Every structure is written in C-alpha cells, then in structure tokens.
PDB file of C-alpha atoms in Angstrom:
ATOM      1  CA  MET A   8     -16.872 -22.394   4.053  1.00 76.00           C
ATOM      2  CA  ALA A   9     -14.721 -20.253   1.855  1.00 77.00           C
ATOM      3  CA  SER A  10     -12.550 -22.046  -0.782  1.00 86.00           C
ATOM      4  CA  ALA A  11      -8.768 -21.637  -1.087  1.00 86.00           C
ATOM      5  CA  ARG A  12      -9.315 -19.445  -4.101  1.00 89.00           C
ATOM      6  CA  GLU A  13     -11.697 -17.215  -2.200  1.00 89.00           C
ATOM      7  CA  TRP A  14      -9.183 -16.815   0.627  1.00 92.00           C
ATOM      8  CA  VAL A  15      -6.473 -15.903  -1.960  1.00 91.00           C
ATOM      9  CA  ALA A  16      -8.882 -13.402  -3.507  1.00 89.00           C
ATOM     10  CA  GLY A  17      -9.470 -11.993   0.011  1.00 89.00           C
ATOM     11  CA  THR A  18      -5.810 -10.975   0.135  1.00 91.00           C
ATOM     12  CA  ARG A  19      -6.691  -8.480  -2.620  1.00 89.00           C
ATOM     13  CA  PRO A  20      -3.751  -9.395  -4.905  1.00 90.00           C
ATOM     14  CA  ARG A  21      -4.131  -6.143  -6.905  1.00 86.00           C
ATOM     15  CA  THR A  22      -3.084  -4.187  -3.860  1.00 88.00           C
ATOM     16  CA  LEU A  23       0.040  -6.226  -3.080  1.00 92.00           C
ATOM     17  CA  PRO A  24       2.429  -4.004  -5.140  1.00 92.00           C
ATOM     18  CA  ALA A  25       1.924  -1.452  -2.364  1.00 91.00           C
ATOM     19  CA  ALA A  26       3.749  -3.865  -0.065  1.00 94.00           C
ATOM     20  CA  VAL A  27       6.429  -4.992  -2.533  1.00 95.00           C
ATOM     21  CA  VAL A  28       7.490  -1.754  -4.160  1.00 96.00           C
ATOM     22  CA  PRO A  29       8.525   0.205  -0.977  1.00 96.00           C
ATOM     23  CA  VAL A  30      10.854  -2.646   0.000  1.00 97.00           C
ATOM     24  CA  LEU A  31      12.367  -2.721  -3.419  1.00 97.00           C
ATOM     25  CA  ILE A  32      13.035   0.978  -3.406  1.00 97.00           C
ATOM     26  CA  GLY A  33      14.482   0.883   0.097  1.00 97.00           C
ATOM     27  CA  SER A  34      16.733  -1.938  -0.996  1.00 97.00           C
ATOM     28  CA  GLY A  35      17.809   0.096  -4.058  1.00 97.00           C
ATOM     29  CA  VAL A  36      18.769   2.942  -1.786  1.00 97.00           C
ATOM     30  CA  ALA A  37      20.871   0.626   0.386  1.00 96.00           C
ATOM     31  CA  ALA A  38      22.497  -0.908  -2.736  1.00 96.00           C
ATOM     32  CA  GLY A  39      23.364   2.603  -3.954  1.00 95.00           C
ATOM     33  CA  TYR A  40      25.330   3.059  -0.766  1.00 95.00           C
ATOM     34  CA  GLY A  41      26.992  -0.366  -1.133  1.00 94.00           C
ATOM     35  CA  ALA A  42      25.050  -1.761   1.883  1.00 95.00           C
ATOM     36  CA  PHE A  43      22.490  -4.130   0.268  1.00 95.00           C
ATOM     37  CA  SER A  44      21.636  -7.172   2.373  1.00 94.00           C
ATOM     38  CA  TRP A  45      19.537  -9.832   0.642  1.00 95.00           C
ATOM     39  CA  TRP A  46      18.368 -11.563   3.770  1.00 95.00           C
ATOM     40  CA  ARG A  47      17.360  -8.377   5.556  1.00 95.00           C
ATOM     41  CA  ALA A  48      15.575  -7.233   2.396  1.00 96.00           C
ATOM     42  CA  LEU A  49      13.736 -10.580   2.286  1.00 96.00           C
ATOM     43  CA  LEU A  50      12.670 -10.279   5.851  1.00 95.00           C
ATOM     44  CA  ALA A  51      11.468  -6.692   5.289  1.00 95.00           C
ATOM     45  CA  LEU A  52       9.496  -7.853   2.256  1.00 96.00           C
ATOM     46  CA  LEU A  53       7.859 -10.650   4.211  1.00 96.00           C
ATOM     47  CA  VAL A  54       6.937  -8.213   7.000  1.00 95.00           C
ATOM     48  CA  SER A  55       5.493  -5.767   4.493  1.00 94.00           C
ATOM     49  CA  LEU A  56       3.405  -8.465   2.745  1.00 96.00           C
ATOM     50  CA  ALA A  57       2.127  -9.880   5.991  1.00 95.00           C
ATOM     51  CA  LEU A  58       1.060  -6.431   7.078  1.00 94.00           C
ATOM     52  CA  GLN A  59      -0.618  -5.761   3.728  1.00 94.00           C
ATOM     53  CA  VAL A  60      -2.502  -9.024   3.697  1.00 95.00           C
ATOM     54  CA  GLY A  61      -3.346  -8.632   7.336  1.00 95.00           C
ATOM     55  CA  VAL A  62      -4.838  -5.106   6.829  1.00 93.00           C
ATOM     56  CA  ASN A  63      -6.835  -6.451   3.896  1.00 93.00           C
ATOM     57  CA  TYR A  64      -8.318  -9.266   5.921  1.00 94.00           C
ATOM     58  CA  ALA A  65      -8.954  -6.785   8.803  1.00 93.00           C
ATOM     59  CA  ASN A  66     -10.756  -4.454   6.433  1.00 91.00           C
ATOM     60  CA  ASP A  67     -12.821  -7.325   5.095  1.00 91.00           C
ATOM     61  CA  TYR A  68     -13.808  -8.300   8.693  1.00 92.00           C
ATOM     62  CA  SER A  69     -14.538  -4.779   9.891  1.00 90.00           C
ATOM     63  CA  ASP A  70     -16.432  -3.589   6.740  1.00 86.00           C
ATOM     64  CA  GLY A  71     -18.245  -6.900   6.693  1.00 85.00           C
ATOM     65  CA  VAL A  72     -19.650  -6.718  10.233  1.00 87.00           C
ATOM     66  CA  ARG A  73     -20.607  -3.107   9.692  1.00 82.00           C
ATOM     67  CA  GLY A  74     -22.566  -3.995   6.600  1.00 76.00           C
ATOM     68  CA  THR A  75     -20.393  -1.813   4.391  1.00 73.00           C
ATOM     69  CA  ASP A  76     -19.518  -4.735   2.132  1.00 64.00           C
ATOM     70  CA  ALA A  77     -22.968  -6.316   2.086  1.00 63.00           C
ATOM     71  CA  ALA A  78     -23.581  -8.369  -1.069  1.00 54.00           C
ATOM     72  CA  GLY A  79     -25.163  -6.279  -3.806  1.00 54.00           C
ATOM     73  CA  ARG A  80     -23.983  -2.974  -2.386  1.00 58.00           C
ATOM     74  CA  ARG A  81     -20.355  -2.927  -3.519  1.00 57.00           C
ATOM     75  CA  ALA A  82     -19.063  -2.319  -7.046  1.00 62.00           C
ATOM     76  CA  GLY A  83     -15.813  -4.157  -6.386  1.00 64.00           C
ATOM     77  CA  PRO A  84     -14.894  -7.847  -6.083  1.00 73.00           C
ATOM     78  CA  MET A  85     -16.449 -10.223  -3.600  1.00 76.00           C
ATOM     79  CA  ARG A  86     -15.499  -9.875   0.060  1.00 85.00           C
ATOM     80  CA  LEU A  87     -15.313 -12.877   2.388  1.00 90.00           C
ATOM     81  CA  VAL A  88     -17.450 -11.564   5.228  1.00 90.00           C
ATOM     82  CA  GLY A  89     -19.815  -9.355   3.159  1.00 84.00           C
ATOM     83  CA  SER A  90     -20.640 -12.232   0.829  1.00 84.00           C
ATOM     84  CA  GLY A  91     -21.074 -14.748   3.559  1.00 86.00           C
ATOM     85  CA  ALA A  92     -18.294 -16.965   2.124  1.00 86.00           C
ATOM     86  CA  ALA A  93     -16.410 -16.954   5.422  1.00 89.00           C
ATOM     87  CA  SER A  94     -17.462 -16.188   9.045  1.00 92.00           C
ATOM     88  CA  PRO A  95     -16.370 -12.902  10.587  1.00 91.00           C
ATOM     89  CA  ARG A  96     -14.461 -14.807  13.273  1.00 94.00           C
ATOM     90  CA  SER A  97     -12.324 -16.770  10.769  1.00 95.00           C
ATOM     91  CA  VAL A  98     -11.488 -13.680   8.772  1.00 93.00           C
ATOM     92  CA  LYS A  99     -10.497 -11.768  11.986  1.00 95.00           C
ATOM     93  CA  TYR A 100      -8.321 -14.635  13.035  1.00 96.00           C
ATOM     94  CA  ALA A 101      -6.683 -14.692   9.557  1.00 95.00           C
ATOM     95  CA  ALA A 102      -5.880 -11.004  10.015  1.00 95.00           C
ATOM     96  CA  PHE A 103      -4.424 -11.610  13.511  1.00 95.00           C
ATOM     97  CA  LEU A 104      -2.305 -14.434  12.181  1.00 97.00           C
ATOM     98  CA  CYS A 105      -0.857 -12.201   9.495  1.00 96.00           C
ATOM     99  CA  PHE A 106      -0.084  -9.561  12.126  1.00 95.00           C
ATOM    100  CA  PHE A 107       1.486 -12.211  14.341  1.00 95.00           C
ATOM    101  CA  VAL A 108       3.806 -13.353  11.515  1.00 95.00           C
ATOM    102  CA  ALA A 109       4.747  -9.707  10.748  1.00 94.00           C
ATOM    103  CA  CYS A 110       5.655  -9.148  14.369  1.00 93.00           C
ATOM    104  CA  CYS A 111       7.734 -12.275  14.679  1.00 94.00           C
ATOM    105  CA  LEU A 112       9.723 -11.419  11.608  1.00 94.00           C
ATOM    106  CA  GLY A 113       9.976  -7.833  12.695  1.00 92.00           C
ATOM    107  CA  LEU A 114      11.504  -8.876  15.979  1.00 93.00           C
ATOM    108  CA  VAL A 115      14.305 -10.638  14.032  1.00 93.00           C
ATOM    109  CA  LEU A 116      15.012  -7.355  12.193  1.00 91.00           C
ATOM    110  CA  ALA A 117      14.871  -5.433  15.418  1.00 91.00           C
ATOM    111  CA  ALA A 118      17.347  -7.845  17.045  1.00 90.00           C
ATOM    112  CA  VAL A 119      19.938  -7.176  14.300  1.00 87.00           C
ATOM    113  CA  THR A 120      19.185  -3.433  13.878  1.00 86.00           C
ATOM    114  CA  SER A 121      17.620  -1.487  16.786  1.00 83.00           C
ATOM    115  CA  TRP A 122      14.929  -2.276  19.259  1.00 81.00           C
ATOM    116  CA  TRP A 123      13.074   0.957  18.580  1.00 83.00           C
ATOM    117  CA  ILE A 124      11.885  -0.871  15.439  1.00 84.00           C
ATOM    118  CA  VAL A 125       9.578  -2.789  17.762  1.00 87.00           C
ATOM    119  CA  ALA A 126       7.700   0.452  18.542  1.00 87.00           C
ATOM    120  CA  GLY A 127       7.462   1.216  14.831  1.00 87.00           C
ATOM    121  CA  GLY A 128       6.126  -2.201  14.112  1.00 86.00           C
ATOM    122  CA  ALA A 129       3.443  -1.877  16.875  1.00 90.00           C
ATOM    123  CA  LEU A 130       2.339   1.379  15.318  1.00 91.00           C
ATOM    124  CA  CYS A 131       2.049  -0.346  11.954  1.00 90.00           C
ATOM    125  CA  VAL A 132      -0.147  -3.116  13.375  1.00 91.00           C
ATOM    126  CA  LEU A 133      -2.353  -0.626  15.285  1.00 92.00           C
ATOM    127  CA  ALA A 134      -2.755   1.477  12.178  1.00 91.00           C
ATOM    128  CA  ALA A 135      -3.612  -1.576  10.167  1.00 88.00           C
ATOM    129  CA  TRP A 136      -6.332  -2.677  12.625  1.00 90.00           C
ATOM    130  CA  PHE A 137      -7.913   0.754  13.335  1.00 92.00           C
ATOM    131  CA  TYR A 138      -8.091   1.725   9.643  1.00 90.00           C
ATOM    132  CA  THR A 139     -11.586   0.211   9.515  1.00 84.00           C
ATOM    133  CA  GLY A 140     -11.665  -1.410  13.010  1.00 86.00           C
ATOM    134  CA  GLY A 141     -12.648  -0.063  16.401  1.00 83.00           C
ATOM    135  CA  SER A 142     -15.503   2.375  17.217  1.00 82.00           C
ATOM    136  CA  ARG A 143     -14.023   5.325  15.244  1.00 87.00           C
ATOM    137  CA  PRO A 144     -12.044   3.911  12.262  1.00 89.00           C
ATOM    138  CA  TYR A 145      -9.931   6.613  10.701  1.00 92.00           C
ATOM    139  CA  GLY A 146     -10.498   5.092   7.229  1.00 88.00           C
ATOM    140  CA  TYR A 147     -14.077   6.174   7.558  1.00 88.00           C
ATOM    141  CA  ARG A 148     -12.993   9.737   8.044  1.00 90.00           C
ATOM    142  CA  GLY A 149     -10.928  10.283   4.930  1.00 90.00           C
ATOM    143  CA  LEU A 150      -7.525   9.580   6.493  1.00 92.00           C
ATOM    144  CA  GLY A 151      -6.742   6.416   4.594  1.00 92.00           C
ATOM    145  CA  GLU A 152      -4.376   8.064   2.137  1.00 94.00           C
ATOM    146  CA  VAL A 153      -2.446   9.801   4.944  1.00 95.00           C
ATOM    147  CA  SER A 154      -1.926   6.447   6.633  1.00 93.00           C
ATOM    148  CA  VAL A 155      -0.862   4.667   3.394  1.00 94.00           C
ATOM    149  CA  PHE A 156       1.602   7.451   2.589  1.00 96.00           C
ATOM    150  CA  VAL A 157       3.120   7.252   6.036  1.00 94.00           C
ATOM    151  CA  PHE A 158       3.296   3.445   6.453  1.00 92.00           C
ATOM    152  CA  PHE A 159       3.572   2.199   2.888  1.00 92.00           C
ATOM    153  CA  GLY A 160       5.772   5.129   1.852  1.00 94.00           C
ATOM    154  CA  ILE A 161       7.959   6.725   4.481  1.00 94.00           C
ATOM    155  CA  ALA A 162       8.099   3.921   7.015  1.00 93.00           C
ATOM    156  CA  ALA A 163       8.448   1.084   4.517  1.00 94.00           C
ATOM    157  CA  VAL A 164      11.080   2.674   2.261  1.00 96.00           C
ATOM    158  CA  ALA A 165      13.141   4.435   4.884  1.00 94.00           C
ATOM    159  CA  GLY A 166      12.691   1.487   7.273  1.00 93.00           C
ATOM    160  CA  THR A 167      13.975  -1.013   4.667  1.00 95.00           C
ATOM    161  CA  ALA A 168      16.993   1.160   3.925  1.00 95.00           C
ATOM    162  CA  LEU A 169      17.602   1.541   7.668  1.00 93.00           C
ATOM    163  CA  VAL A 170      17.697  -2.197   8.439  1.00 94.00           C
ATOM    164  CA  GLU A 171      20.068  -2.810   5.571  1.00 95.00           C
ATOM    165  CA  MET A 172      22.331   0.217   6.082  1.00 93.00           C
ATOM    166  CA  GLN A 173      22.175   0.464   9.834  1.00 88.00           C
ATOM    167  CA  ARG A 174      21.408   4.209   9.600  1.00 89.00           C
ATOM    168  CA  LEU A 175      18.891   6.655   8.155  1.00 88.00           C
ATOM    169  CA  SER A 176      19.638   8.408   4.889  1.00 90.00           C
ATOM    170  CA  TRP A 177      18.254  11.470   3.204  1.00 93.00           C
ATOM    171  CA  LEU A 178      17.873   9.435   0.046  1.00 95.00           C
ATOM    172  CA  GLY A 179      15.777   6.804   1.811  1.00 94.00           C
ATOM    173  CA  LEU A 180      13.368   9.592   2.929  1.00 96.00           C
ATOM    174  CA  ALA A 181      13.336  11.290  -0.514  1.00 96.00           C
ATOM    175  CA  ALA A 182      12.684   7.998  -2.317  1.00 97.00           C
ATOM    176  CA  SER A 183       9.795   7.172   0.003  1.00 97.00           C
ATOM    177  CA  VAL A 184       7.730  10.071  -1.400  1.00 97.00           C
ATOM    178  CA  PRO A 185       7.026   8.558  -4.877  1.00 97.00           C
ATOM    179  CA  ALA A 186       6.390   5.169  -3.270  1.00 96.00           C
ATOM    180  CA  GLY A 187       3.889   6.626  -0.855  1.00 96.00           C
ATOM    181  CA  LEU A 188       2.136   8.591  -3.614  1.00 97.00           C
ATOM    182  CA  LEU A 189       1.727   5.503  -5.793  1.00 97.00           C
ATOM    183  CA  SER A 190       0.242   3.644  -2.860  1.00 95.00           C
ATOM    184  CA  CYS A 191      -2.134   6.603  -2.387  1.00 96.00           C
ATOM    185  CA  ALA A 192      -3.157   6.289  -6.047  1.00 96.00           C
ATOM    186  CA  LEU A 193      -3.930   2.584  -5.534  1.00 95.00           C
ATOM    187  CA  LEU A 194      -6.151   3.348  -2.596  1.00 94.00           C
ATOM    188  CA  MET A 195      -7.821   6.317  -4.313  1.00 96.00           C
ATOM    189  CA  VAL A 196      -8.842   4.368  -7.368  1.00 96.00           C
ATOM    190  CA  ASN A 197     -10.117   1.605  -5.145  1.00 92.00           C
ATOM    191  CA  ASN A 198     -12.243   4.103  -3.200  1.00 93.00           C
ATOM    192  CA  LEU A 199     -13.304   5.923  -6.355  1.00 95.00           C
ATOM    193  CA  ARG A 200     -14.739   2.585  -7.575  1.00 92.00           C
ATOM    194  CA  ASP A 201     -16.764   2.251  -4.373  1.00 90.00           C
ATOM    195  CA  ILE A 202     -17.631   5.913  -3.968  1.00 93.00           C
ATOM    196  CA  ASN A 203     -21.368   5.526  -4.233  1.00 89.00           C
ATOM    197  CA  SER A 204     -21.686   2.529  -1.972  1.00 85.00           C
ATOM    198  CA  ASP A 205     -19.334   4.103   0.579  1.00 87.00           C
ATOM    199  CA  ALA A 206     -21.320   7.334   0.615  1.00 88.00           C
ATOM    200  CA  THR A 207     -24.499   5.413   1.094  1.00 86.00           C
ATOM    201  CA  SER A 208     -23.067   3.346   3.990  1.00 81.00           C
ATOM    202  CA  GLY A 209     -21.501   6.363   5.751  1.00 84.00           C
ATOM    203  CA  LYS A 210     -17.872   5.464   4.922  1.00 86.00           C
ATOM    204  CA  GLN A 211     -16.416   8.925   4.391  1.00 91.00           C
ATOM    205  CA  THR A 212     -13.278   8.005   2.451  1.00 93.00           C
ATOM    206  CA  LEU A 213     -11.256  10.813   0.914  1.00 95.00           C
ATOM    207  CA  ALA A 214     -12.885  10.068  -2.468  1.00 95.00           C
ATOM    208  CA  VAL A 215     -16.290  10.545  -0.904  1.00 95.00           C
ATOM    209  CA  ARG A 216     -15.214  13.772   0.829  1.00 95.00           C
ATOM    210  CA  LEU A 217     -13.708  15.141  -2.356  1.00 95.00           C
ATOM    211  CA  GLY A 218     -16.551  14.050  -4.667  1.00 95.00           C
ATOM    212  CA  ASP A 219     -16.221  12.184  -7.895  1.00 95.00           C
ATOM    213  CA  ALA A 220     -14.639  14.915 -10.041  1.00 96.00           C
ATOM    214  CA  ARG A 221     -11.992  16.093  -7.552  1.00 97.00           C
ATOM    215  CA  ALA A 222     -11.217  12.453  -6.492  1.00 97.00           C
ATOM    216  CA  ARG A 223     -10.262  11.757 -10.128  1.00 97.00           C
ATOM    217  CA  VAL A 224      -7.928  14.773 -10.145  1.00 97.00           C
ATOM    218  CA  ALA A 225      -6.352  13.571  -6.883  1.00 97.00           C
ATOM    219  CA  TYR A 226      -5.873  10.173  -8.355  1.00 97.00           C
ATOM    220  CA  LEU A 227      -4.025  11.631 -11.400  1.00 98.00           C
ATOM    221  CA  LEU A 228      -1.768  13.714  -9.125  1.00 98.00           C
ATOM    222  CA  PHE A 229      -0.933  10.610  -7.000  1.00 98.00           C
ATOM    223  CA  LEU A 230      -0.242   8.594 -10.162  1.00 97.00           C
ATOM    224  CA  LEU A 231       1.903  11.143 -12.059  1.00 97.00           C
ATOM    225  CA  ALA A 232       3.703  13.149  -9.372  1.00 98.00           C
ATOM    226  CA  PRO A 233       6.071  10.219  -8.598  1.00 97.00           C
ATOM    227  CA  PHE A 234       7.673  10.666 -11.979  1.00 98.00           C
ATOM    228  CA  LEU A 235       8.437  14.272 -11.179  1.00 97.00           C
ATOM    229  CA  PHE A 236       9.981  13.280  -7.852  1.00 96.00           C
ATOM    230  CA  ALA A 237      12.063  10.658  -9.657  1.00 97.00           C
ATOM    231  CA  ALA A 238      13.322  13.344 -11.939  1.00 97.00           C
ATOM    232  CA  LEU A 239      14.270  15.579  -9.014  1.00 97.00           C
ATOM    233  CA  ILE A 240      16.123  12.755  -7.256  1.00 97.00           C
ATOM    234  CA  ALA A 241      17.964  12.173 -10.494  1.00 96.00           C
ATOM    235  CA  VAL A 242      19.893  15.356  -9.779  1.00 95.00           C
ATOM    236  CA  TYR A 243      21.775  13.266  -7.172  1.00 93.00           C
ATOM    237  CA  ARG A 244      21.191   9.831  -8.610  1.00 95.00           C
ATOM    238  CA  PRO A 245      21.045  10.264 -12.432  1.00 96.00           C
ATOM    239  CA  PHE A 246      19.916   6.709 -13.164  1.00 97.00           C
ATOM    240  CA  ALA A 247      16.722   7.286 -11.096  1.00 97.00           C
ATOM    241  CA  LEU A 248      15.420   8.558 -14.437  1.00 97.00           C
ATOM    242  CA  LEU A 249      14.986   4.836 -15.333  1.00 97.00           C
ATOM    243  CA  ALA A 250      11.669   5.241 -13.510  1.00 97.00           C
ATOM    244  CA  LEU A 251      10.431   7.107 -16.509  1.00 97.00           C
ATOM    245  CA  LEU A 252      10.387   3.838 -18.390  1.00 97.00           C
ATOM    246  CA  ALA A 253       7.179   3.034 -16.553  1.00 97.00           C
ATOM    247  CA  LEU A 254       5.445   6.252 -17.715  1.00 97.00           C
ATOM    248  CA  PRO A 255       3.725   4.598 -20.788  1.00 97.00           C
ATOM    249  CA  LEU A 256       1.877   2.334 -18.395  1.00 97.00           C
ATOM    250  CA  ALA A 257       0.069   5.411 -17.113  1.00 97.00           C
ATOM    251  CA  ARG A 258      -1.760   5.847 -20.378  1.00 97.00           C
ATOM    252  CA  GLY A 259      -4.495   3.231 -19.632  1.00 96.00           C
ATOM    253  CA  PRO A 260      -5.439   4.212 -16.135  1.00 97.00           C
ATOM    254  CA  VAL A 261      -5.228   7.969 -16.953  1.00 97.00           C
ATOM    255  CA  ARG A 262      -7.510   7.567 -19.966  1.00 97.00           C
ATOM    256  CA  SER A 263      -9.915   5.413 -17.877  1.00 96.00           C
ATOM    257  CA  VAL A 264     -10.137   7.823 -15.000  1.00 97.00           C
ATOM    258  CA  ARG A 265     -10.314  10.961 -17.150  1.00 96.00           C
ATOM    259  CA  GLY A 266     -12.904   9.279 -19.361  1.00 95.00           C
ATOM    260  CA  GLY A 267     -15.267   8.870 -16.353  1.00 93.00           C
ATOM    261  CA  THR A 268     -15.090   5.089 -16.000  1.00 94.00           C
ATOM    262  CA  SER A 269     -16.827   4.163 -12.729  1.00 91.00           C
ATOM    263  CA  GLY A 270     -17.975   1.275 -10.665  1.00 89.00           C
ATOM    264  CA  PRO A 271     -16.897  -2.166 -11.743  1.00 89.00           C
ATOM    265  CA  GLY A 272     -15.156  -0.650 -14.758  1.00 92.00           C
ATOM    266  CA  LEU A 273     -12.459   0.636 -12.367  1.00 93.00           C
ATOM    267  CA  ILE A 274     -11.490  -2.925 -11.275  1.00 91.00           C
ATOM    268  CA  ALA A 275      -9.305  -3.132 -14.370  1.00 93.00           C
ATOM    269  CA  THR A 276      -7.916   0.322 -13.596  1.00 95.00           C
ATOM    270  CA  LEU A 277      -6.930  -0.846 -10.154  1.00 93.00           C
ATOM    271  CA  GLY A 278      -4.897  -3.645 -11.761  1.00 93.00           C
ATOM    272  CA  GLN A 279      -3.300  -1.232 -14.192  1.00 96.00           C
ATOM    273  CA  THR A 280      -2.335   1.089 -11.379  1.00 96.00           C
ATOM    274  CA  GLY A 281      -0.713  -1.790  -9.521  1.00 94.00           C
ATOM    275  CA  ARG A 282       1.229  -2.843 -12.611  1.00 96.00           C
ATOM    276  CA  LEU A 283       2.447   0.710 -13.096  1.00 97.00           C
ATOM    277  CA  GLN A 284       3.461   0.871  -9.477  1.00 97.00           C
ATOM    278  CA  LEU A 285       5.404  -2.372  -9.715  1.00 96.00           C
ATOM    279  CA  ALA A 286       7.084  -1.303 -12.984  1.00 97.00           C
ATOM    280  CA  PHE A 287       8.061   2.063 -11.563  1.00 98.00           C
ATOM    281  CA  GLY A 288       9.323   0.448  -8.384  1.00 97.00           C
ATOM    282  CA  VAL A 289      11.575  -1.983 -10.286  1.00 97.00           C
ATOM    283  CA  ALA A 290      12.983   0.633 -12.627  1.00 98.00           C
ATOM    284  CA  PHE A 291      13.415   3.179  -9.801  1.00 98.00           C
ATOM    285  CA  THR A 292      15.169   0.554  -7.648  1.00 97.00           C
ATOM    286  CA  VAL A 293      17.674  -0.230 -10.364  1.00 97.00           C
ATOM    287  CA  GLY A 294      18.299   3.412 -10.893  1.00 97.00           C
ATOM    288  CA  LEU A 295      18.952   4.053  -7.241  1.00 97.00           C
ATOM    289  CA  ALA A 296      21.252   1.121  -6.934  1.00 96.00           C
ATOM    290  CA  ILE A 297      23.531   2.400  -9.697  1.00 93.00           C
ATOM    291  CA  HIS A 298      25.988   4.935  -8.239  1.00 78.00           C
TER     292      HIS A 298
END
C-alpha cells in the first residue's frame, strides 16, 4: 500500500512547472490586453495541473505494466507500479480521477467561453492517455516532444488567453512557442536520464532515436531558444525582455548536460530545468502584462 508521500512523489513534482507556466503566460497575454480574469485563470490552472498529474499517473501505470519501469532498470526516481508500491489498478484509477476533474472544470470554462473547448479538452485527455497507453503509444515512437509542444505550449497558452479574452490573439500564439520549448526541454532531460533503460526496454523516445550526443544538443536548443523568442516578441511587447532575468538559471543545467552528466545525476538537472522554466514563466508573464 503506497504511502501519501509516495503518491505525491508519483505526481512527479519536478514536471509540474510544465502545467503552471503556460497558464501564467496565457494570463500575462490577457492582462496585456486588459482582459485578465483571475477566476478563469484559476480554473485554467487547475485544469492544466489535473491533466499533468493525470498523464504522470497514466505513464506510471502504462510503463509499469509493460515492465519499462521495473525496479532496478530505471535511473530515475521510484515509480508506483514499477516498484510495487501501488497496484496498477489503483494508479490507473488515480489517472482517471485526475482526467475527470480536468473535464469537469473544463466544462465550466466551456460554458462561459465556447463549447468547442470541449473538443479540445477531449483531445488533451486522449493525448495524455495514449502517450504511453494503448497498443501503440506514441511516446514510444519519439513523438513525446511534439505532443508536449502542442498541448503544454500552443493549446495551454493560447487556450488560457482565449478563455480570458474571449478571442484568439497573435500574441497568445507567439508566446506559446517559448512555453512549449521549455516543456520539451523538461521532457528531453527526463528521457536523456533514462536513455539506456528506455533503449533496452524498446521505448524509442526522441532521446533514444537521436542518441546521447544529439539529444544533449536538442536539450540545449529547447532550453535556450525561448530566450531568443522572448527577445523577438519584445519588438511588440518591450517588457517581454524581463524573461532574460531567468537566463542565469540556465548555467547549471547547461553545464551539467554539456559536461556529460548521465543517469541519476540528471535528476538534479531536471529540477534545475523546472526552476528555470518557472522563473522564465513568471518574468515573461509580467513582461507581457505590461503594455
């Protein structure tokens, strides 16, 4: 029987900035247009967090029953199913509960915005489940970063701005690019950590497909390119340059990845990446809100 601490660890706290930052940025876009709504932003944040935790539990379940996360095989933290701390059934139900919460809150946002958001929400849940679930999980074919960019970048940022502003904006789409890239960096360093065990178990993540050296280059691009995009957006929103305040936080993870750190050593790098993502998101949000 898993303890409360193990269930919390199963949410993969280091990955949660990927759910928080896009909502912050989308809210910053809305505030810049004078359309910020705190309660809509809060609902969007809860939806995003529920989806993130849901996909993490779903991955734990699916990887666990496939044997990908078997104890002694992974380089990363303990997994609920793989370690035997929780039954596959309980972890699957935890994932479904999170998806149910996300859908309920999403229906409230759809009711006050547009019902086509329901279709978008359904796609998010399906993408979350089939990332590692089903007979042909796309996360096992190197498409994880594409999904993360779409759902925790474009959809989350532009969608948050939409529910607050009641319309799409070019800035919401532009600002979604750095958010999506940072989420890709988070996933890439996570998969770089597990590259050997994933290759052995047949999980063909993008890191496995690229190989260790090129996966490290891809991580650095995902991590640093957002600062360039923030500078470009600053042509229209000058205070977007505030995002550069987060640049010093890139020193640690860049040095670690360039230095060849691997396996469990990258657990700390994952945390550093999440902190950079959060700092970038807060500074970028403030910059977008000032107009």
